[in-house]
Amino acid sequence: MADGIAVSVPASRPALTRPHRRIRDTWSKSLFLLPAILFVIAFFAYPVIKNLVMGFQSYTTASFYTGESPFIGLANYARVISQPLFLKALANTLLFTAGSLLGQFVIGMGLALFFHRHFPLSNLLRSLLLLPWLLPLMVSSTSWKLILDKDSGVINQILESTGLAGVSWLTSPSVALTAVVIVNIWIGIPFNVAILYGGLQDIPEDLYEAASLDGATGIRAFAHVTWPLLRPVVTVLLVLGVVYTLKVVDIIIGLTSGGPANATQTIATWSYQTSFISFNFGEGAALSNILIIISLVFALLYLRVSRRGVDE
Amino acid sequence: MTRTRTRQWLHTVVGVIILAVMLFPIYWMVNVSLQPASTMLEADWFPFTPNLSGYITAFHDQWGHLLTSLFVSLGAVVICLVIATPAAYALAHFKLPGSTAATFAIIVSQMIPAVVVANALYPTYNDTGILDNYIGLMLADASLGLPFSILIIRAFMASVSPSLVEAGYVDGASKLRVFWSIVVPIARNSIITGGLFTFLFAWSDFLLSSTLAGKSVRPVTLGVYQYITSYVTDWSTVMATAVLASLPALVLLVIAQRFIAAGITGGATKA
């Protein structure tokens, strides 16, 4: 329909001079973007700046009654960092992130390659696989909390029926972090499969035919064709994965609340609890600012990667 | 020929086994929800005699929370799409100064931890009186879907030929008319995808609900959380609530699978 219509716009409004009209035009176009800009400022830019400021303030429940939140310099940061929990939470954060990403990616890659073979019902099975990723995190935590329960959990039922000893998955300080990582791997697998499968689909089939003529099949085809061409997708996936995993709160709060004995406390969950259980918003802000700095390093990396992707 | 057929079906069998393992936690949730109320010391592997008492208690306890979740999520979707759709159009088709910077700001905003947003907005919400308030939570939840929606709708609009849109201006229609009667219908699918994901993000939200709301405005994620933080004596009710809280994801996966698939791949790689 539209193709048949002449596209040139008749100069129908001689009353407006050209520059005047252009300014009016830019202004009316900006109105389309304005609500989004205001919203992004209110719900992203302002919170980040406000949080930076709060990190330097003594901000507690009392601040809401007195209206006073005095500046105390770096005291929040000093108090947070000097606690023994700080190094533990930092280590937990890194272990949780690295362990989750490694598991999600390796299993996700395997499943993506598997589903790429296209067999009867493969599309149906692949779309059902998305389900764990779509469930509310608190629901997944709840289901896993019962499954991993020391006494009534089905995993320990299975272990005990085969003569093995049950494991205190969520209540033993030495095992809890592993258990939480396992659950987070489970949650992240569908997303990894979806992205990697999409990347595999974009690799032209004739490259594999050419490679097989040169004798490269199986693992060698993967190393010389699949992996190099999948690299951009893998990089974006891993960097996004780091940024999203660093800030995970729901899963850990649902499964262990950071316990036992802070065994699963990360910077993100500690910040959440400091602000909303201990109501020390200043120290909570300091902790989440540290989290932002860690994320920022990876966000910059992501921007570099995605910008390079646009240029290519 | 028949050998490849057999091999293919062998793949299907392996695929079904993989899926069974991956979906086992969800199966277990449904299984336990259908068993009689008990402390679950020895749960059966199959609900041989399905018992709905868990659902009856869950409905009785959580009915209001489910409605709150639905109401807040729908509100968040409306706020998000009303803001995101025109912005996506402007970013894709108007060559405004600063468009590239705005797009990058939107990508970065997706990475800001929700705990930062909650911590900073708590005092502000308190001062403006929208703490524990429907509008306040809808606005906050809309922020979960806004960057994603802008990016996914923008990516789609960028693929629409400008001539298709410019034709509208020939008739002298205003920008708003052209947007509403030409752009929005063309971009319908991407707008639906943005809306569906915003709904799921808002429905699944725990962090913002538990901090910026939670007393009188209480979505079902908080209802579930409250169960598991107290000493659980009746797992069938807890799991029945979990199943009810999973229904939107289940329903959307079945009826809107192509939008979901488009959203996952489009949102991450084409941003």
XYZ file of C-alpha atoms in Angstrom:
583
model
C 0.000 0.000 0.000
C 2.561 2.526 1.110
C 4.941 1.719 -1.692
C 2.701 3.283 -4.297
C 2.491 6.679 -2.618
C 4.941 9.447 -3.496
C 7.104 10.081 -0.463
C 8.105 13.707 -1.082
C 6.532 16.019 1.446
C 4.902 19.081 -0.096
C 6.008 22.406 1.362
C 2.569 23.262 2.585
C 3.395 25.634 5.410
C 5.142 28.696 4.049
C 4.414 30.607 7.262
C 7.259 28.920 9.121
C 10.822 29.670 8.160
C 13.101 26.677 7.778
C 15.312 26.857 10.915
C 12.258 27.679 13.009
C 10.502 24.653 11.623
C 13.464 22.408 12.269
C 13.637 23.457 15.912
C 9.916 22.844 16.292
C 10.387 19.509 14.616
C 13.230 18.454 16.917
C 11.198 19.571 19.904
C 8.130 17.545 18.957
C 10.325 14.530 18.213
C 12.010 14.859 21.603
C 8.624 14.606 23.288
C 8.532 10.937 22.239
C 11.725 10.287 24.138
C 11.119 12.596 27.085
C 9.023 10.281 29.320
C 11.620 7.526 28.963
C 14.449 9.918 29.796
C 12.617 11.168 32.881
C 11.862 7.595 33.966
C 15.454 6.420 33.471
C 16.663 9.427 35.470
C 14.182 8.776 38.301
C 14.615 5.001 38.555
C 18.231 4.434 37.493
C 20.394 7.585 37.420
C 18.974 9.162 40.568
C 19.181 5.967 42.664
C 22.812 5.421 41.665
C 23.768 8.992 42.634
C 21.622 8.968 45.770
C 23.192 5.658 46.782
C 26.671 7.106 46.303
C 25.777 10.000 48.597
C 24.100 7.720 51.173
C 27.330 5.749 51.368
C 28.901 8.795 53.031
C 25.976 9.388 55.409
C 24.843 8.009 58.708
C 21.456 6.882 57.467
C 19.319 4.812 59.831
C 15.664 4.482 60.775
C 16.135 7.495 63.025
C 16.915 9.586 59.945
C 13.294 9.226 58.855
C 11.991 10.730 62.092
C 14.597 13.407 62.684
C 15.183 14.167 59.015
C 18.886 14.157 59.795
C 21.464 12.068 58.044
C 24.862 13.607 58.837
C 27.826 13.108 56.570
C 30.407 10.833 58.163
C 32.997 10.582 55.421
C 34.286 7.113 54.772
C 33.104 5.659 58.087
C 30.532 3.342 56.466
C 33.133 1.919 54.116
C 35.672 1.587 56.934
C 33.203 -0.279 59.152
C 32.080 -2.587 56.394
C 35.536 -3.427 55.096
C 37.062 -3.928 58.536
C 34.590 -6.688 59.381
C 35.850 -10.254 58.873
C 32.634 -10.893 56.960
C 33.769 -8.566 54.188
C 36.444 -10.846 52.760
C 34.181 -13.831 53.209
C 31.301 -12.147 51.386
C 33.634 -10.998 48.633
C 35.008 -14.515 48.209
C 31.460 -15.950 48.259
C 30.389 -13.427 45.624
C 33.233 -14.411 43.317
C 32.813 -18.152 43.934
C 29.049 -17.941 43.445
C 29.479 -15.997 40.203
C 32.320 -18.092 38.778
C 30.738 -21.419 39.781
C 27.311 -20.462 38.436
C 28.684 -19.227 35.121
C 30.950 -22.193 34.611
C 28.151 -24.698 35.226
C 25.523 -22.787 33.257
C 27.814 -22.299 30.312
C 29.277 -25.799 30.054
C 25.926 -27.549 30.458
C 24.185 -24.910 28.320
C 26.731 -25.385 25.540
C 26.323 -29.162 25.647
C 22.544 -28.916 25.464
C 22.631 -26.283 22.709
C 24.854 -28.561 20.591
C 22.533 -31.456 21.340
C 19.366 -29.612 20.308
C 21.134 -28.237 17.245
C 21.002 -31.740 15.762
C 17.288 -31.366 15.061
C 15.426 -34.537 15.845
C 11.721 -35.322 16.209
C 10.143 -33.089 18.895
C 13.398 -31.148 19.394
C 11.685 -27.762 19.107
C 9.001 -28.710 21.609
C 11.539 -30.071 24.109
C 13.747 -27.020 23.664
C 10.931 -24.603 24.394
C 9.811 -26.565 27.469
C 13.383 -26.316 28.705
C 12.830 -22.568 29.123
C 10.453 -23.113 32.014
C 12.964 -23.001 34.915
C 14.131 -19.608 33.688
C 10.619 -18.156 33.517
C 9.504 -19.137 37.019
C 9.689 -16.522 39.765
C 13.046 -16.984 41.515
C 11.318 -17.219 44.875
C 9.262 -20.146 43.565
C 12.381 -21.967 42.349
C 14.080 -21.351 45.683
C 11.062 -22.757 47.502
C 10.915 -25.914 45.419
C 14.648 -26.521 45.802
C 14.489 -25.801 49.504
C 12.201 -28.793 49.932
C 14.165 -30.971 47.498
C 17.425 -30.249 49.327
C 15.898 -30.487 52.802
C 18.068 -32.543 55.113
C 15.306 -34.716 56.524
C 12.448 -34.744 54.037
C 14.244 -33.764 50.838
C 13.979 -36.133 47.908
C 17.707 -35.927 47.102
C 18.637 -37.259 50.516
C 15.884 -39.888 50.194
C 17.590 -41.119 47.043
C 21.057 -40.992 48.600
C 19.935 -42.853 51.689
C 18.081 -45.512 49.704
C 21.344 -46.314 47.921
C 23.126 -46.643 51.242
C 24.873 -43.273 51.142
C 24.642 -40.718 53.910
C 22.322 -37.754 53.493
C 23.892 -34.334 53.097
C 22.957 -31.204 55.047
C 22.761 -29.261 51.786
C 21.481 -25.968 53.117
C 22.363 -26.219 56.786
C 26.033 -27.163 56.679
C 28.420 -24.190 56.288
C 30.783 -26.251 54.148
C 28.136 -27.399 51.648
C 25.602 -24.542 51.471
C 27.464 -22.417 48.925
C 27.792 -25.396 46.580
C 24.082 -26.116 46.957
C 23.168 -22.514 46.175
C 25.443 -22.568 43.118
C 23.785 -25.786 41.900
C 20.370 -24.160 42.118
C 21.583 -21.067 40.304
C 23.134 -23.205 37.569
C 19.768 -24.899 37.130
C 18.062 -21.513 36.810
C 20.592 -20.202 34.266
C 20.865 -23.213 31.945
C 17.763 -22.385 29.833
C 18.987 -18.865 29.080
C 22.428 -20.147 28.072
C 20.891 -22.829 25.853
C 18.602 -20.284 24.159
C 21.407 -17.825 23.386
C 23.964 -20.452 22.325
C 21.393 -22.305 20.225
C 20.576 -19.023 18.450
C 24.297 -18.510 17.824
C 24.674 -22.020 16.425
C 21.719 -21.460 14.088
C 23.483 -18.428 12.606
C 26.522 -20.457 11.525
C 26.110 -21.276 7.805
C 25.729 -24.996 7.126
C 28.110 -24.955 4.123
C 31.030 -24.077 6.411
C 30.633 -27.494 8.029
C 30.435 -29.127 4.601
C 33.639 -27.383 3.561
C 35.291 -28.409 6.818
C 34.255 -32.047 6.419
C 35.811 -32.064 2.935
C 39.057 -31.093 4.666
C 38.523 -33.969 7.061
C 37.343 -31.850 10.009
C 34.338 -33.425 11.710
C 33.207 -33.868 15.291
C 35.496 -32.206 17.807
C 37.763 -30.757 15.138
C 34.812 -29.120 13.370
C 33.789 -27.679 16.732
C 37.276 -26.299 17.388
C 37.814 -24.860 13.924
C 34.323 -23.794 12.823
C 31.822 -23.649 15.674
C 33.915 -22.100 18.433
C 35.556 -19.260 16.442
C 32.217 -18.222 14.939
C 30.394 -18.514 18.253
C 32.978 -16.459 20.154
C 31.159 -13.066 19.908
C 27.944 -14.627 21.259
C 29.890 -16.402 24.004
C 31.591 -13.188 25.088
C 28.332 -11.251 25.330
C 26.691 -14.161 27.146
C 29.453 -14.499 29.733
C 29.775 -10.786 30.429
C 25.996 -10.422 30.787
C 26.079 -13.509 32.990
C 28.672 -11.972 35.304
C 26.769 -8.712 35.663
C 23.459 -10.473 36.312
C 24.901 -13.084 38.689
C 26.807 -10.571 40.821
C 23.552 -8.883 41.811
C 21.538 -12.030 42.638
C 19.620 -11.650 45.898
C 16.309 -13.546 45.691
C 17.719 -17.035 45.192
C 20.107 -16.894 48.132
C 17.658 -15.130 50.442
C 15.029 -17.751 49.593
C 17.308 -20.743 50.077
C 19.510 -19.820 53.027
C 19.089 -16.106 53.897
C 22.866 -15.903 53.559
C 23.455 -18.553 56.221
C 24.403 -20.843 57.808
C 27.039 -18.760 59.584
C 27.238 -16.440 56.550
C 28.391 -19.342 54.385
C 26.301 -18.068 51.465
C 26.426 -14.354 52.245
C 27.407 -12.354 49.155
C 27.990 -8.611 48.873
C 24.497 -8.275 47.354
C 22.648 -10.239 50.064
C 24.679 -8.606 52.831
C 23.793 -5.178 51.461
C 20.115 -6.165 51.311
C 20.134 -7.399 54.905
C 22.135 -4.449 56.226
C 19.625 -1.998 54.770
C 16.341 -3.809 55.206
C 16.852 -6.028 58.248
C 19.339 -3.992 60.293
C 17.968 -0.733 58.793
C 21.439 0.719 58.386
C 20.948 2.303 54.989
C 24.339 4.031 55.004
C 26.328 0.832 55.369
C 23.950 -0.938 53.004
C 24.651 1.788 50.453
C 28.407 1.424 50.945
C 28.146 -2.314 50.275
C 25.986 -1.951 47.192
C 28.327 0.750 45.881
C 31.156 -1.746 46.131
C 28.949 -4.121 44.152
C 28.419 -1.424 41.509
C 32.162 -0.912 41.173
C 32.663 -4.640 40.597
C 29.792 -4.670 38.054
C 31.097 -1.523 36.391
C 34.329 -3.191 35.419
C 32.323 -5.862 33.648
C 29.765 -3.419 32.231
C 32.571 -1.457 30.562
C 33.857 -4.697 29.177
C 30.376 -5.443 27.846
C 30.079 -2.032 26.206
C 33.410 -2.549 24.507
C 32.319 -5.964 23.308
C 28.855 -4.917 22.102
C 30.220 -1.774 20.445
C 32.730 -3.883 18.608
C 29.825 -6.126 17.614
C 28.001 -3.126 16.126
C 31.069 -1.978 14.226
C 31.705 -5.325 12.668
C 17.306 -44.556 5.851
C 15.689 -46.503 8.658
C 18.937 -46.452 10.615
C 19.056 -42.639 10.577
C 15.371 -42.593 11.572
C 16.158 -44.826 14.537
C 19.128 -42.684 15.497
C 16.965 -39.585 15.344
C 14.370 -41.072 17.661
C 17.175 -42.135 19.965
C 18.019 -38.437 20.202
C 14.413 -37.743 21.115
C 14.611 -40.296 23.918
C 17.785 -38.675 25.263
C 16.116 -35.262 24.921
C 13.121 -36.415 26.950
C 15.437 -37.750 29.670
C 17.353 -34.435 29.802
C 14.080 -32.560 30.033
C 12.817 -34.878 32.768
C 15.920 -34.156 34.845
C 15.746 -30.410 34.195
C 12.037 -30.150 34.971
C 12.178 -32.476 37.966
C 12.091 -29.638 40.543
C 8.936 -28.338 38.878
C 7.424 -31.821 38.809
C 8.255 -32.216 42.486
C 6.576 -28.917 43.289
C 3.360 -30.070 41.565
C 3.633 -33.548 43.081
C 3.974 -32.311 46.662
C 1.235 -29.704 46.150
C -1.207 -32.551 45.436
C -0.343 -34.637 48.481
C -2.199 -34.458 51.761
C -0.990 -31.873 54.253
C 1.848 -33.305 56.271
C 5.411 -32.602 57.252
C 6.501 -34.619 54.202
C 8.867 -36.943 55.977
C 8.328 -39.446 53.184
C 6.688 -37.889 50.164
C 5.370 -40.234 47.490
C 6.898 -40.019 44.034
C 3.491 -39.652 42.488
C 0.265 -38.170 43.897
C -1.625 -41.466 43.684
C -4.627 -40.013 45.448
C -4.547 -36.308 44.520
C -5.529 -34.192 47.450
C -6.547 -30.575 46.953
C -6.368 -29.483 50.585
C -3.053 -27.727 49.896
C -4.695 -25.662 47.177
C -7.686 -24.861 49.341
C -5.454 -23.509 52.113
C -3.226 -21.751 49.580
C -6.184 -20.035 47.935
C -7.585 -19.050 51.277
C -4.264 -17.590 52.474
C -2.906 -16.177 49.234
C -5.938 -15.062 47.262
C -5.347 -11.401 48.042
C -1.615 -11.658 47.316
C -2.284 -13.250 43.924
C -4.679 -10.441 43.044
C -2.115 -7.876 44.183
C 0.535 -9.516 41.983
C -1.825 -9.462 39.011
C -2.891 -5.857 39.537
C 0.635 -4.539 40.145
C 2.103 -6.482 37.203
C -0.571 -5.256 34.785
C -0.024 -1.704 36.001
C 3.717 -2.066 35.497
C 3.142 -3.329 31.944
C 0.943 -0.337 31.086
C 3.420 2.182 32.531
C 6.336 0.457 30.833
C 4.791 0.220 27.358
C 3.357 3.745 27.373
C 6.865 5.052 28.047
C 8.923 2.513 26.082
C 7.051 2.380 22.763
C 7.348 6.067 21.756
C 10.934 6.129 23.045
C 11.833 3.080 20.964
C 10.275 4.741 17.910
C 12.215 7.960 18.518
C 15.491 6.066 18.985
C 14.962 4.018 15.830
C 13.589 6.616 13.417
C 14.307 10.186 14.575
C 17.928 11.143 14.224
C 17.903 13.123 17.450
C 21.144 14.424 18.948
C 22.246 12.121 21.761
C 20.259 9.090 20.569
C 23.305 6.822 20.703
C 24.183 8.031 24.191
C 20.588 7.438 25.305
C 20.661 3.878 23.954
C 23.875 3.118 25.795
C 22.440 4.620 28.985
C 19.488 2.238 28.632
C 21.778 -0.777 28.154
C 23.800 0.193 31.226
C 20.691 0.819 33.334
C 19.781 -2.862 32.920
C 22.901 -3.734 34.860
C 22.231 -1.630 37.934
C 21.597 -3.975 40.872
C 18.015 -3.829 42.140
C 19.384 -3.636 45.682
C 20.862 -0.213 44.798
C 17.542 0.997 43.425
C 15.682 -0.263 46.493
C 18.174 1.222 48.954
C 18.135 4.657 47.336
C 14.412 4.823 46.593
C 13.332 3.721 50.089
C 13.937 7.155 51.690
C 12.525 8.913 48.631
C 9.425 6.722 48.595
C 9.061 7.340 52.316
C 9.269 11.125 51.849
C 6.809 11.196 48.944
C 4.374 8.860 50.677
C 4.378 6.127 48.042
C 5.995 3.511 50.259
C 3.797 0.407 50.416
C 1.562 1.881 47.740
C 0.208 0.326 44.523
C 1.359 3.128 42.224
C 4.773 3.189 43.889
C 5.337 -0.536 43.371
C 3.965 -0.428 39.808
C 6.450 2.320 38.920
C 9.341 0.450 40.510
C 8.346 -2.824 38.814
C 8.019 -1.021 35.467
C 11.724 -0.227 35.786
C 12.447 -3.982 35.636
C 11.036 -4.198 32.105
C 11.641 -0.738 30.671
C 15.216 -1.052 29.358
C 14.459 -4.474 27.884
C 11.236 -3.241 26.252
C 12.863 -0.167 24.727
C 15.710 -2.246 23.306
C 13.529 -5.006 21.866
C 10.953 -2.627 20.329
C 13.703 -0.357 18.997
C 15.478 -3.299 17.354
C 12.257 -4.210 15.593
C 11.394 -0.654 14.538
C 14.869 -0.161 13.121
C 14.075 -2.949 10.662
C 10.890 -1.190 9.470
C 11.427 0.857 6.303
C 11.161 4.604 7.009
C 9.181 5.076 3.783
C 6.375 3.025 5.267
C 6.111 5.519 8.103
C 6.789 8.659 6.078
C 3.862 7.847 3.824
C 1.662 8.759 6.750
C 3.058 12.269 6.908
C 2.020 12.934 3.298
C -1.569 13.133 4.409
C -0.524 15.799 6.866
C -1.154 13.611 9.875
C 0.548 14.649 13.110
C 3.481 12.653 14.486
C 1.271 11.293 17.216
C -1.354 10.113 14.706
C 1.266 8.448 12.530
C 2.788 6.823 15.592
C -0.519 5.508 16.830
C -2.111 4.412 13.551
C 0.962 3.225 11.584
C 3.956 2.596 13.844
C 2.239 0.837 16.733
C 0.333 -1.674 14.530
C 3.499 -2.527 12.589
C 5.533 -3.028 15.763
C 2.734 -4.960 17.474
C 4.693 -8.200 17.971
C 7.706 -6.547 19.557
C 5.429 -4.511 21.830
C 3.703 -7.727 22.926
C 7.093 -9.308 23.638
C 8.145 -6.293 25.733
C 4.849 -6.378 27.612
C 4.987 -10.127 28.307
C 8.492 -9.921 29.732
C 7.658 -6.880 31.815
C 4.707 -8.811 33.197
C 6.911 -11.789 34.077
C 9.613 -9.563 35.622
C 7.051 -7.690 37.721
C 5.175 -10.855 38.713
C 8.453 -12.519 39.757
C 9.791 -9.530 41.645
C 10.733 -10.101 45.244
C 13.389 -7.523 46.018
C 11.492 -4.333 45.189
C 8.237 -5.668 46.669
C 9.864 -6.692 49.928
C 11.545 -3.303 50.365
C 9.385 -0.612 48.754
C 6.117 -2.373 49.653
C 5.197 -5.487 51.613
C 2.827 -4.497 54.425
C -0.507 -3.657 52.821
C 0.683 -4.136 49.228
C 1.835 -7.723 49.305
C 2.433 -9.740 46.144
C 2.463 -13.542 46.116
C 6.283 -13.809 46.016
C 6.251 -12.368 49.527
C 3.509 -14.813 50.487
C 5.711 -17.719 49.392
C 8.725 -16.245 51.160
C 6.808 -15.879 54.386
C 5.937 -19.575 54.316
C 9.522 -20.739 53.913
C 10.984 -18.439 56.532
C 8.679 -19.743 59.192
C 8.988 -23.345 60.279
C 7.217 -25.253 57.541
C 4.800 -27.886 58.758
C 2.612 -28.121 55.700
C 4.636 -28.369 52.496
C 1.604 -29.130 50.337
C 0.202 -25.638 50.948
C 3.602 -24.043 50.301
C 3.985 -25.936 47.045
C 0.383 -25.248 46.017
C 1.154 -21.539 46.436
C 4.348 -21.976 44.430
C 2.363 -23.655 41.650
C -0.191 -20.834 41.640
C 2.655 -18.306 41.501
C 4.113 -20.176 38.511
C 0.891 -20.144 36.486
C 1.631 -16.941 34.494
C 4.993 -18.343 33.349
C 3.366 -21.662 32.386
C 0.462 -20.039 30.560
C 2.704 -17.595 28.689
C 5.127 -20.324 27.665
C 2.256 -22.312 26.178
C 0.254 -19.575 24.453
C 3.029 -17.085 23.641
C 6.027 -19.297 23.042
C 7.225 -17.467 19.940
C 7.195 -14.110 21.731
C 9.153 -15.564 24.627
C 11.744 -17.138 22.307
C 12.049 -13.887 20.343
C 12.501 -11.959 23.567
C 15.257 -14.108 25.032
C 17.485 -14.067 21.978
C 16.627 -10.532 20.869
C 17.040 -8.943 24.263
C 20.497 -10.246 24.957
C 22.343 -10.276 21.674
C 20.718 -7.626 19.548
C 20.861 -4.951 22.222
